mmCIF file of C-alpha atoms in Angstrom:
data_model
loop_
_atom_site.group_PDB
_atom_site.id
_atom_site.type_symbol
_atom_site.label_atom_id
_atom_site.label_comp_id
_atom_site.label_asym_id
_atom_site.label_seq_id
_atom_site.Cartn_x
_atom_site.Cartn_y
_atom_site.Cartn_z
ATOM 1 C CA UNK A 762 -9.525 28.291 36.273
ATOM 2 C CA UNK A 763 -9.395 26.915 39.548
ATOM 3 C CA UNK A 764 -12.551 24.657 40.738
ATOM 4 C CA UNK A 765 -11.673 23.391 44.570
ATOM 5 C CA UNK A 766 -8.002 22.290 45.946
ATOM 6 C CA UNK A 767 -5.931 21.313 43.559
ATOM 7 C CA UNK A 768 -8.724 20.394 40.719
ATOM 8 C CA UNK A 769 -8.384 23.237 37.770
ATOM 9 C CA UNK A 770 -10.034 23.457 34.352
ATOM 10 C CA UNK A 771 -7.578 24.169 31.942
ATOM 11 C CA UNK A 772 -9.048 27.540 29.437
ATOM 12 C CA UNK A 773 -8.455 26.473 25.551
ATOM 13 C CA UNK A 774 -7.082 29.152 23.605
ATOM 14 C CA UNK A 775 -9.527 30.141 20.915
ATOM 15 C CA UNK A 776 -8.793 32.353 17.733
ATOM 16 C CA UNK A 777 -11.043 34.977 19.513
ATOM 17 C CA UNK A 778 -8.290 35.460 22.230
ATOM 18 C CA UNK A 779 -5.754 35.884 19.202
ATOM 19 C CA UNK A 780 -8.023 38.197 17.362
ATOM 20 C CA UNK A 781 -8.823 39.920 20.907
ATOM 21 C CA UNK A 782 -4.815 40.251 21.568
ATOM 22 C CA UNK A 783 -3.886 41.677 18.207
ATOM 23 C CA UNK A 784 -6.984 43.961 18.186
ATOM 24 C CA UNK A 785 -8.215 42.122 14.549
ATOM 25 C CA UNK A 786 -10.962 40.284 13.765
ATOM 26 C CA UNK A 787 -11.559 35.954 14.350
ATOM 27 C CA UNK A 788 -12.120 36.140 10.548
ATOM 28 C CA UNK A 789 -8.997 38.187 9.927
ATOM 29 C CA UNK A 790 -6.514 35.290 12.428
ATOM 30 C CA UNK A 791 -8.442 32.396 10.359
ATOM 31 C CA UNK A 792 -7.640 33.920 6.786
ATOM 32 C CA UNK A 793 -3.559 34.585 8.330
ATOM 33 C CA UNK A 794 -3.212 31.426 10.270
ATOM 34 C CA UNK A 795 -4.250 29.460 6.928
ATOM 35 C CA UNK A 796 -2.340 31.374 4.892
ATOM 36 C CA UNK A 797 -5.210 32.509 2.493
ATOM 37 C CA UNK A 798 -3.844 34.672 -0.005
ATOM 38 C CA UNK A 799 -7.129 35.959 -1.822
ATOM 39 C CA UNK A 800 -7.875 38.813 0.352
ATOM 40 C CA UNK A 801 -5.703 41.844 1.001
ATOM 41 C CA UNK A 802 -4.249 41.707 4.325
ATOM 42 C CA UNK A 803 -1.700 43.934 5.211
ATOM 43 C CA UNK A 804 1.910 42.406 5.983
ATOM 44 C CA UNK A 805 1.534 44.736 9.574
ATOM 45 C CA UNK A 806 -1.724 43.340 10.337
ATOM 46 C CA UNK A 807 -0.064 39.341 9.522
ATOM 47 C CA UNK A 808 2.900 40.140 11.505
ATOM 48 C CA UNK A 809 0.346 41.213 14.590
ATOM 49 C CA UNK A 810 -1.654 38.070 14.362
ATOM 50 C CA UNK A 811 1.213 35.531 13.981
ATOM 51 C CA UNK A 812 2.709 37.271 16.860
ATOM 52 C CA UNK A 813 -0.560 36.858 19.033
ATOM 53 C CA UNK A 814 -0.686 33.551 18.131
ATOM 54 C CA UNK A 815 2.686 32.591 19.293
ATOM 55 C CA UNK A 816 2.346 34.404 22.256
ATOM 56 C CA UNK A 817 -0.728 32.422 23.416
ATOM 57 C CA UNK A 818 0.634 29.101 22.593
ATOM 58 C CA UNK A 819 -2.632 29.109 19.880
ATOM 59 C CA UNK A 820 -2.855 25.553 17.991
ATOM 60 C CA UNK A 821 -5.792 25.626 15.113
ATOM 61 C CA UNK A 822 -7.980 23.237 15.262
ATOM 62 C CA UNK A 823 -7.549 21.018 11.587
ATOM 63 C CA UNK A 824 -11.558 21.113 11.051
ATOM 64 C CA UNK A 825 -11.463 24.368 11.446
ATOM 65 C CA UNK A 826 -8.078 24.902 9.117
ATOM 66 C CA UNK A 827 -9.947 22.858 6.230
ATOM 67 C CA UNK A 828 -13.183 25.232 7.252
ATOM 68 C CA UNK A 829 -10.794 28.411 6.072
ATOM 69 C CA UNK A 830 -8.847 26.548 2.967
ATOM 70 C CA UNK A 831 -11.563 24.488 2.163
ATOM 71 C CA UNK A 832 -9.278 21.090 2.368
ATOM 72 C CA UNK A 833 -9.296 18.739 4.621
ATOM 73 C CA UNK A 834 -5.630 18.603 4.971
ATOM 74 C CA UNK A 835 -5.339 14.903 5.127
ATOM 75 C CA UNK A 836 -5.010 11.956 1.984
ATOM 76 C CA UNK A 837 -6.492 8.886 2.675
ATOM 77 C CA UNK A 838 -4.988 5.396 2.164
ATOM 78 C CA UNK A 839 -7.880 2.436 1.198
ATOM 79 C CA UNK A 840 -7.912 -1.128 0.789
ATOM 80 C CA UNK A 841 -10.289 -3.584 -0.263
ATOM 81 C CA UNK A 842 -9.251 -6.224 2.696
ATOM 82 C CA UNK A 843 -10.553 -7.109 5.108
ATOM 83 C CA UNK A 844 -9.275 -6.935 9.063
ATOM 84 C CA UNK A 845 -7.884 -10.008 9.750
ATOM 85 C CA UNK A 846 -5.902 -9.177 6.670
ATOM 86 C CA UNK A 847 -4.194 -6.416 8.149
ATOM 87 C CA UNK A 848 -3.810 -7.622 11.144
ATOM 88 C CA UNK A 849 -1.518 -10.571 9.615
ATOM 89 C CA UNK A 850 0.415 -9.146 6.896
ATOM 90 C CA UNK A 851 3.955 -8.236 7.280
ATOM 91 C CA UNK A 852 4.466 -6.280 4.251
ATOM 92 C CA UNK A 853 1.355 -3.537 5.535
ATOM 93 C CA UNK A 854 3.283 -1.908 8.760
ATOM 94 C CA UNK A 855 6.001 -1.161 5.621
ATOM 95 C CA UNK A 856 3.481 0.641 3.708
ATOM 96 C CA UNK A 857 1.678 2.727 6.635
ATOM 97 C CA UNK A 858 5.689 3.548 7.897
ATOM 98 C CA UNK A 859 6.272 4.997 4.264
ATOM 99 C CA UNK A 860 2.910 7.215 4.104
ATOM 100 C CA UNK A 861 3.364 8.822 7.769
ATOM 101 C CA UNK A 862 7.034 9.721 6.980
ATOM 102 C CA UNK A 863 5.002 11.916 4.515
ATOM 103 C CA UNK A 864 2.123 13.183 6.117
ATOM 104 C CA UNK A 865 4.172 14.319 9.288
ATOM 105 C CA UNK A 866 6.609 15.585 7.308
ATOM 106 C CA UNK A 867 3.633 18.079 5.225
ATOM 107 C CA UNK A 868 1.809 18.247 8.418
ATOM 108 C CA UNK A 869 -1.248 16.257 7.282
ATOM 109 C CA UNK A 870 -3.308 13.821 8.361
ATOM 110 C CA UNK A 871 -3.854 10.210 7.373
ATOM 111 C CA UNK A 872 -7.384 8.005 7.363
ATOM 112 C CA UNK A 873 -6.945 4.379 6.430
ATOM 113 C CA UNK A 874 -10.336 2.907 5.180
ATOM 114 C CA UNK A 875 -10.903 -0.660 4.574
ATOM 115 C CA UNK A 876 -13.570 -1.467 2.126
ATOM 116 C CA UNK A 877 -15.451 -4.616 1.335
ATOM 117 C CA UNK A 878 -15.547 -5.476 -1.473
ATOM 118 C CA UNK A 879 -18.935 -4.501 -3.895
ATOM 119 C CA UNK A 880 -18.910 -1.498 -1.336
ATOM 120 C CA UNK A 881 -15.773 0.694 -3.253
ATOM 121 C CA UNK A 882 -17.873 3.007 -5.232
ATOM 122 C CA UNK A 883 -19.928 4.510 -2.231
ATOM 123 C CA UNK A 884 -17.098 4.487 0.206
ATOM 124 C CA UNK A 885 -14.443 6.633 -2.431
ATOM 125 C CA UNK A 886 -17.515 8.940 -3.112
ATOM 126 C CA UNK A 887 -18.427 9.359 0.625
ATOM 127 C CA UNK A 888 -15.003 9.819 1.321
ATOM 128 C CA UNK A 889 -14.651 12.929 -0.756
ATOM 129 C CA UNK A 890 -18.346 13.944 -0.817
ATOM 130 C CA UNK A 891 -17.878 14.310 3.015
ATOM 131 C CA UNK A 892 -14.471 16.686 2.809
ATOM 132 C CA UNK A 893 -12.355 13.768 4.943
ATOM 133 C CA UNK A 894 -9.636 13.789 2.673
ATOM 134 C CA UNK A 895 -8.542 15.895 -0.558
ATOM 135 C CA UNK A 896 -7.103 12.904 -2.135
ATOM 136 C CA UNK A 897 -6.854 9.442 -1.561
ATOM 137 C CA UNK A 898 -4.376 6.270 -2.272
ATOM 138 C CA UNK A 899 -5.594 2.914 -3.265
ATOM 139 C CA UNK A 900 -4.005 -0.294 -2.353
ATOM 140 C CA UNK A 901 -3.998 -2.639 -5.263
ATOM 141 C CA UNK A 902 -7.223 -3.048 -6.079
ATOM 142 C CA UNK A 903 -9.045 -5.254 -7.828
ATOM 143 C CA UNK A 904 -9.306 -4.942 -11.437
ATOM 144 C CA UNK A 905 -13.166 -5.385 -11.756
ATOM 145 C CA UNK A 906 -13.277 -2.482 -9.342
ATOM 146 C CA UNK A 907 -16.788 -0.151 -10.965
ATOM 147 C CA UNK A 908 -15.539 3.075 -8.282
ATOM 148 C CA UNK A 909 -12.507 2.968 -10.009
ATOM 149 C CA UNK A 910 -14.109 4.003 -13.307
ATOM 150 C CA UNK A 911 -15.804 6.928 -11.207
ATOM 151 C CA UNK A 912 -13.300 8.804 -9.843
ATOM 152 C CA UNK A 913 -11.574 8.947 -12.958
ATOM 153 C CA UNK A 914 -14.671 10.764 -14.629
ATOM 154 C CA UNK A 915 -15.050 12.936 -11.737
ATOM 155 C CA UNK A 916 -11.440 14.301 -11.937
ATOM 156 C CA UNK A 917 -10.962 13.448 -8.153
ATOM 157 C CA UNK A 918 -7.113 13.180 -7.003
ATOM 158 C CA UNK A 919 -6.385 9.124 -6.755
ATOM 159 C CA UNK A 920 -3.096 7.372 -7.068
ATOM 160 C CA UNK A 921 -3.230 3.564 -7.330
ATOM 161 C CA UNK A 922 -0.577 1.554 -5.740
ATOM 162 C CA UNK A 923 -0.463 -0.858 -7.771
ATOM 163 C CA UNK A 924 -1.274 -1.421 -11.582
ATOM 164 C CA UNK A 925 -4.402 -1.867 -13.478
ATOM 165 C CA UNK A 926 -5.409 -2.998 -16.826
ATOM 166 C CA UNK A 927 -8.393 -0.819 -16.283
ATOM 167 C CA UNK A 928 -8.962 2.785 -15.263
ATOM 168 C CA UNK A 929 -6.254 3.736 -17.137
ATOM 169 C CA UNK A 930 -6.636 7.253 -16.559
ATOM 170 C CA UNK A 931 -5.771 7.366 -12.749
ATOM 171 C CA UNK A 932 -2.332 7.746 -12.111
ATOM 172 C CA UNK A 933 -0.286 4.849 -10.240
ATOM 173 C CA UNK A 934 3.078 3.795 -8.825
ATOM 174 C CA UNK A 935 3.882 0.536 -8.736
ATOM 175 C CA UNK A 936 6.761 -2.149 -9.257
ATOM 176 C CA UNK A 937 6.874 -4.058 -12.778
ATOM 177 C CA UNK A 938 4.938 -7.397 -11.647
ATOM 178 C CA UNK A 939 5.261 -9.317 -14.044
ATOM 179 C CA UNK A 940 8.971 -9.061 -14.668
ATOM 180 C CA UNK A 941 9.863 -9.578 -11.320
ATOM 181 C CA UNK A 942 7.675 -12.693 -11.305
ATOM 182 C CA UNK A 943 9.619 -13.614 -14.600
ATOM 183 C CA UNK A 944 13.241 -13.235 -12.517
ATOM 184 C CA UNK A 945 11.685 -15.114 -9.947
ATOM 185 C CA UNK A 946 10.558 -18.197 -11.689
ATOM 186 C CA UNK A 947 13.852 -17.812 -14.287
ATOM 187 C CA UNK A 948 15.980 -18.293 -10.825
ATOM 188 C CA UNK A 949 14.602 -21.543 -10.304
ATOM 189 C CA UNK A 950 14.795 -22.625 -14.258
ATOM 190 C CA UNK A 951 18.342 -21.749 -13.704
ATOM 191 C CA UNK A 952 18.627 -24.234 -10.815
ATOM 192 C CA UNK A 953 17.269 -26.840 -13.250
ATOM 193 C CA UNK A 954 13.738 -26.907 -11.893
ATOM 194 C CA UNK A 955 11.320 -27.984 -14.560
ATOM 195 C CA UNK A 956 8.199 -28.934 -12.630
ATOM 196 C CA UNK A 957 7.580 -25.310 -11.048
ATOM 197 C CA UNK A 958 4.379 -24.914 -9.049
ATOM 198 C CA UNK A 959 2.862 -21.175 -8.772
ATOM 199 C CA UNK A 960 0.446 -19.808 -5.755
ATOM 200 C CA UNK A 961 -0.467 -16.293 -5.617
ATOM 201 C CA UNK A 962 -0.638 -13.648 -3.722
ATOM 202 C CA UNK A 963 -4.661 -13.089 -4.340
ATOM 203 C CA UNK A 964 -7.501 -14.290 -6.633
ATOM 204 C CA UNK A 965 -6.560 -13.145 -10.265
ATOM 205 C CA UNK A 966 -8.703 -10.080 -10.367
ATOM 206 C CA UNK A 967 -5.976 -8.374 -8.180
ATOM 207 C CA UNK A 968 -3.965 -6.772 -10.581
ATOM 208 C CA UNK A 969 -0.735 -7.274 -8.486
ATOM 209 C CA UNK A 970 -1.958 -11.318 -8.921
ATOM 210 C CA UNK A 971 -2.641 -11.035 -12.404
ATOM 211 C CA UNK A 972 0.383 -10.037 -13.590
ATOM 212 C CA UNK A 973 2.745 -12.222 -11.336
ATOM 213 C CA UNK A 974 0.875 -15.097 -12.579
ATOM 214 C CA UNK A 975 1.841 -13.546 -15.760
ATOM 215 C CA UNK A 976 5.521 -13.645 -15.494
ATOM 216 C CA UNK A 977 5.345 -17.172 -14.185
ATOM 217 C CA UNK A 978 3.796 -17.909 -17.730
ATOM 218 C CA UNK A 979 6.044 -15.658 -19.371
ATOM 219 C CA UNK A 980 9.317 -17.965 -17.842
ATOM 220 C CA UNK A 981 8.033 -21.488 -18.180
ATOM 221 C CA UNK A 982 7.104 -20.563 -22.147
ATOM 222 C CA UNK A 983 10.165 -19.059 -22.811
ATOM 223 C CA UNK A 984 12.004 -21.812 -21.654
ATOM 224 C CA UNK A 985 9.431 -24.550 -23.384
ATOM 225 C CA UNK A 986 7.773 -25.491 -20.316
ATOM 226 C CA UNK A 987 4.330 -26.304 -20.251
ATOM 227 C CA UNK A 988 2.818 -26.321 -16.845
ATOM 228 C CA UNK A 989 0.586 -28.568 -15.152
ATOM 229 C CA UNK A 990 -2.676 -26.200 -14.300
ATOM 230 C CA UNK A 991 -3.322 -27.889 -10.911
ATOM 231 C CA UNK A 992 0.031 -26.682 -10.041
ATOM 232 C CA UNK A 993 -1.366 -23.341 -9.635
ATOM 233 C CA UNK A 994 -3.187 -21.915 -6.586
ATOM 234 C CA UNK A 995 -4.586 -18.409 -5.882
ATOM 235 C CA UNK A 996 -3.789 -17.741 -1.655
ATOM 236 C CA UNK A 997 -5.941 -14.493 -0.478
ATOM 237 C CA UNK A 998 -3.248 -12.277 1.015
ATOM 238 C CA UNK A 999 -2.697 -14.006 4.464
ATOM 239 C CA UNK A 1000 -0.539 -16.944 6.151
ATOM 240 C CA UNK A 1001 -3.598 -19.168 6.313
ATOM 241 C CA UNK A 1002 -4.344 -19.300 2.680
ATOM 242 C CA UNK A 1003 -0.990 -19.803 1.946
ATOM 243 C CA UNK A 1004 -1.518 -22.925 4.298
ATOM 244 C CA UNK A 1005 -4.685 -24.003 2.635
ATOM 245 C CA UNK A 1006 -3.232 -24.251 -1.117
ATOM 246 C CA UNK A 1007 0.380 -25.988 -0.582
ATOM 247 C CA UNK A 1008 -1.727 -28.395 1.120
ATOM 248 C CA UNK A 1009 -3.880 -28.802 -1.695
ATOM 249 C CA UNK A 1010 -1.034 -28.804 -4.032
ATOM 250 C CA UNK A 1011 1.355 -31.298 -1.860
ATOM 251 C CA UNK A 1012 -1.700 -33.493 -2.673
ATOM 252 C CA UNK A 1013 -0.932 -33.786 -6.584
ATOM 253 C CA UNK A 1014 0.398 -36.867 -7.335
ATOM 254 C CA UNK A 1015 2.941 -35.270 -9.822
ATOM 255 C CA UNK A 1016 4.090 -32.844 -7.434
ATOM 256 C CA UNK A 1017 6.223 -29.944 -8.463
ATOM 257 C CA UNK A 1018 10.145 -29.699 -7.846
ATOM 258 C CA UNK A 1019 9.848 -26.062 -6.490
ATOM 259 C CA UNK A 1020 6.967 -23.440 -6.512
ATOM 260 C CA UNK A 1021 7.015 -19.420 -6.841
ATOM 261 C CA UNK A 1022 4.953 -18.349 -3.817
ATOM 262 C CA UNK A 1023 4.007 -14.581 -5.103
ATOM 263 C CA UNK A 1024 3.977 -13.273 -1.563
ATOM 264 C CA UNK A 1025 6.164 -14.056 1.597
ATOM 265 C CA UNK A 1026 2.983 -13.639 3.838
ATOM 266 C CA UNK A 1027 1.708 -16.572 2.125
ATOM 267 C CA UNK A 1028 4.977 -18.463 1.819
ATOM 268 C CA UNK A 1029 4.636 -18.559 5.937
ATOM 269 C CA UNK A 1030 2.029 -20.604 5.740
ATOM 270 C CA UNK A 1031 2.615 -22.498 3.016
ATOM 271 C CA UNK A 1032 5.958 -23.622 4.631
ATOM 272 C CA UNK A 1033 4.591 -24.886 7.355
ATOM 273 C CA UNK A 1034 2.068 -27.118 5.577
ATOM 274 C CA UNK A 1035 5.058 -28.491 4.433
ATOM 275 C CA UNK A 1036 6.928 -29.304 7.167
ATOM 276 C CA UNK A 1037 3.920 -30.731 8.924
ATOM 277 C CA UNK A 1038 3.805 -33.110 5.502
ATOM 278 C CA UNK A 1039 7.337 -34.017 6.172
ATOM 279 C CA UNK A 1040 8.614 -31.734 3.020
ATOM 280 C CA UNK A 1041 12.189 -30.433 3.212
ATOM 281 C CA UNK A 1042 13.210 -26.636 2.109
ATOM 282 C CA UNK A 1043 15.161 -26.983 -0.387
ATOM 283 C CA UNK A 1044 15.702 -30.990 -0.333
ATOM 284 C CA UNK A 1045 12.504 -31.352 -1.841
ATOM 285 C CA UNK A 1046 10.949 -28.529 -2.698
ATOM 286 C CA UNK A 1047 12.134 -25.201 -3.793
ATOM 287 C CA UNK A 1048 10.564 -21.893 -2.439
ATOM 288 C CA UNK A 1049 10.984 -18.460 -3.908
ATOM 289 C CA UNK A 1050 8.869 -15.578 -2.375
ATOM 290 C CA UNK A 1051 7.462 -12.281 -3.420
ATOM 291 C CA UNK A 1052 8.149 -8.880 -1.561
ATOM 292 C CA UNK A 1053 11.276 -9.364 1.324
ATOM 293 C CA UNK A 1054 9.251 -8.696 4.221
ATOM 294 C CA UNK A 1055 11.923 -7.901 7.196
ATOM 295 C CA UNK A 1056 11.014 -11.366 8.532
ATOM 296 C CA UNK A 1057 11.960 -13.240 5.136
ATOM 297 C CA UNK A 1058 15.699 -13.512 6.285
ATOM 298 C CA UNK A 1059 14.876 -15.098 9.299
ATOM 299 C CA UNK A 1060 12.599 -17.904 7.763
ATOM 300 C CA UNK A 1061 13.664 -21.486 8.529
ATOM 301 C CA UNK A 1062 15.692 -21.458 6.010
ATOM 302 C CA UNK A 1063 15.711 -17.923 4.821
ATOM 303 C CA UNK A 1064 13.534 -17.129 1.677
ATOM 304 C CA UNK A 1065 14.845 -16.101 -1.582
ATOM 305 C CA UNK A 1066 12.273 -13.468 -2.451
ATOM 306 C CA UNK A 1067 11.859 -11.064 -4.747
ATOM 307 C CA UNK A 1068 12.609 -7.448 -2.876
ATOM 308 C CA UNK A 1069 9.791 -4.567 -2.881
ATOM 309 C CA UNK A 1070 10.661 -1.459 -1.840
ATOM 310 C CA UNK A 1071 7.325 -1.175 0.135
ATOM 311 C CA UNK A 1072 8.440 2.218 1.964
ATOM 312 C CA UNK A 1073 10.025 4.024 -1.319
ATOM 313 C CA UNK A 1074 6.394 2.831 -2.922
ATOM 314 C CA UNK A 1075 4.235 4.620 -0.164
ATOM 315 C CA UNK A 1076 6.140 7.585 -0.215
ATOM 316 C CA UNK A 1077 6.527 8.377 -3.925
ATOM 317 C CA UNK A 1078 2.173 7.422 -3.292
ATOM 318 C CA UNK A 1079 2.081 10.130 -1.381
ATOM 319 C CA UNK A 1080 4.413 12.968 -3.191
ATOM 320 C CA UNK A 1081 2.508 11.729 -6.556
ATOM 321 C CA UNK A 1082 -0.916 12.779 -4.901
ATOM 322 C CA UNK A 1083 0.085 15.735 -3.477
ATOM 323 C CA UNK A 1084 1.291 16.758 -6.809
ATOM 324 C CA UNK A 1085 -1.957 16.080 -8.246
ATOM 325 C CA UNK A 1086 -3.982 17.716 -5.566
ATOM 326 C CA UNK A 1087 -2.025 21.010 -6.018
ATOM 327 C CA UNK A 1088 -2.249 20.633 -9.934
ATOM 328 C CA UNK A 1089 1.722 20.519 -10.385
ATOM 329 C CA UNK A 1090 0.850 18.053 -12.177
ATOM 330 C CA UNK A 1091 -1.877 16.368 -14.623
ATOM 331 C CA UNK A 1092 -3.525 12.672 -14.551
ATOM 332 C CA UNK A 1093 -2.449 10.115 -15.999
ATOM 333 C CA UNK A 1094 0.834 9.697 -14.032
ATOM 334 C CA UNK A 1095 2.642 5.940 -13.779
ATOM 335 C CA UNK A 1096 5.936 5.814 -12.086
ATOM 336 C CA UNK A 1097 7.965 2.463 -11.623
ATOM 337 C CA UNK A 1098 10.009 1.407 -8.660
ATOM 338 C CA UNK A 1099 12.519 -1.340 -9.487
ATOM 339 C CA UNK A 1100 12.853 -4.894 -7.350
ATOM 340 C CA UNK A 1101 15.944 -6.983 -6.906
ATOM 341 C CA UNK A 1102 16.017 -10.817 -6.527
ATOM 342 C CA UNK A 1103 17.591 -11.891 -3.090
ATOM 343 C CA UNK A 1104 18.985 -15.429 -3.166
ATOM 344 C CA UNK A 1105 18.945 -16.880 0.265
ATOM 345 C CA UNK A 1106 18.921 -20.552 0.965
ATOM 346 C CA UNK A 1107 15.254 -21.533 0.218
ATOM 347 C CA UNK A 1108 16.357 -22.498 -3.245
ATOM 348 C CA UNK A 1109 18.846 -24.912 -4.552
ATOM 349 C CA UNK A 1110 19.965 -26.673 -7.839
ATOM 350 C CA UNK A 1111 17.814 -29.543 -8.461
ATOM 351 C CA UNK A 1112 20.120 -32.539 -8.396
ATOM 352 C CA UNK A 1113 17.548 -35.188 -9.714
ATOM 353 C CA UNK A 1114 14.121 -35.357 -10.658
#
């Protein structure tokens, strides 16, 4: 529609001009252009709208899509972290990468909430109760977590990356934890490390945290080795914290030989608290690392780490919960995704000590 010169307004194409063009009503293109299968449309009268629709260049608008199927046509990915969290881990762009190859892939959209935590329960319900998402994904969370408990009663599609000792009936995908934590620490037994120091990923109510600290346990008792409880540290997801506790633990007069770091967004901080205390990797202390983020091999020196296949977790996420949005399948659900150790040169055999 032209205005003056060369100014024009550019005329959206509604579903009336579709309904107009093949001589049907708007209700009629909304029911055919959604696919809705409960009323009897003739194949003719289909063939006459899609036609019309192609002809006009007509694109649906997605409130109006989920208006007709009554979905929102989107899954929703949440996390109890904060910002600054996001903004600094390495292993999140992984995750996000793995749940868009998805969604574009079934046409969907994706809304990433972060919630506070003491705020889960009345952010999963709003989510749903407001028709933003037909399912939704939850990033590790914490194991105290009362929402949890809620969407399990209330039947509402929820996959949890991650494993918890709770909640048992929502359905998850996750790695094994605690076993990988076990190779890890086993590694450095096997380099003759005794005095092995442990900081984790996130406080202990994390699940992910809980059962890495686990497998720590799990190799220092098999072996016989008792270890020193000031030798372990909980980080909070981020570089910083990871700063903050190999500080605090290059402090202990008996310091440890070599510590399992149970993230490699912590190890980058806690490696450089030690080389601004003058601590050597490997000379003095032995580093092993939790994840493989694609920044590990380029550490100074490059981290042995314990490889998560963050993008094959995301996706199998999302196929999991589509599944149990279209009922293909029924709740509980836990699928494994395995981990590899890669040995780089951030660990060596303890020659003395």
């Amino acid at each position: 529609i032209p205005l003056s010169g060369n100014i024009y307004v550019v005329k959206r194409i509604t579903s009336q001009d579709v309904a107009d063009l093949a001589g049907v009503s708007r209700t009629t293109v909304s029911f055919v252009l959604n696919n809705v299968q409960r009323f009897n449309i003739s194949t003719e009268t289909r063939k006459k709208v899609l036609e019309a629709a192609e002809a006009l260049g007509y694109v649906p608008l997605a409130s109006a899509q989920a208006l007709a199927s009554n979905t929102a046509r989107a899954i929703g990915l949440v996390m109890t972290r904060s910002p600054q969290y996001i903004s600094s881990d390495a292993f999140m762009p992984q995750i996000i990468a793995g749940m868009l190859d998805i969604v574009k892939e079934q046409k969907l959209g994706l809304l990433i909430e972060l919630v506070e935590p003491g705020e889960q329960r009345q952010t999963y319900l709003k989510l749903i109760r407001a028709k933003h998402i037909d399912g939704m994904i939850l990033l590790t969370p914490r194991n105290d977590d009362e929402g949890l408990v809620e969407l399990q009663e209330l039947n509402i599609p929820a996959v949890v990356m991650g494993r918890l000792i709770s909640a048992t009936g929502l359905s998850s995908v996750d790695i094994d934890n605690r076993a990988a934590a076990r190779t890890a620490v086993e590694h450095l037994i096997g380099l003759g490390h005794r005095r092995i120091g442990c900081i984790l990923n996130a406080p202990v109510p994390y699940s992910s945290a809980y059962e890495r600290l686990a497998g720590y346990q799990d190799a220092l008792a098999q072996y016989g080795i008792t270890p020193d409880q000031n030798w372990i540290k909980s980080a909070d997801f981020d570089p910083m914290s990871g700063y903050t506790q190999m500080k605090l633990l290059l402090e202990e007069a008996n310091r440890p030989t070599a510590v399992f770091i149970a993230s490699d967004n912590v190890a980058i901080g806690a490696m450089l608290a030690m080389r601004d205390n003058g601590v050597r990797v490997p000379e003095d202390i032995s580093i092993v690392g939790f994840d493989d983020i694609p920044s590990a091999r380029f550490f100074a020196p490059p981290l042995t780490t314990i490889r998560t296949p963050a993008r094959e977790l995301a996706q199998k996420s999302c196929f999991l919960l589509l599944d149990l949005i279209s009922g293909r399948v029924k709740p509980p659900v836990h699928l494994t995704v395995e981990t590899e150790l890669i040995i780089r040169q951030s660990s060596q055999r303890l020659f003395n000590g």
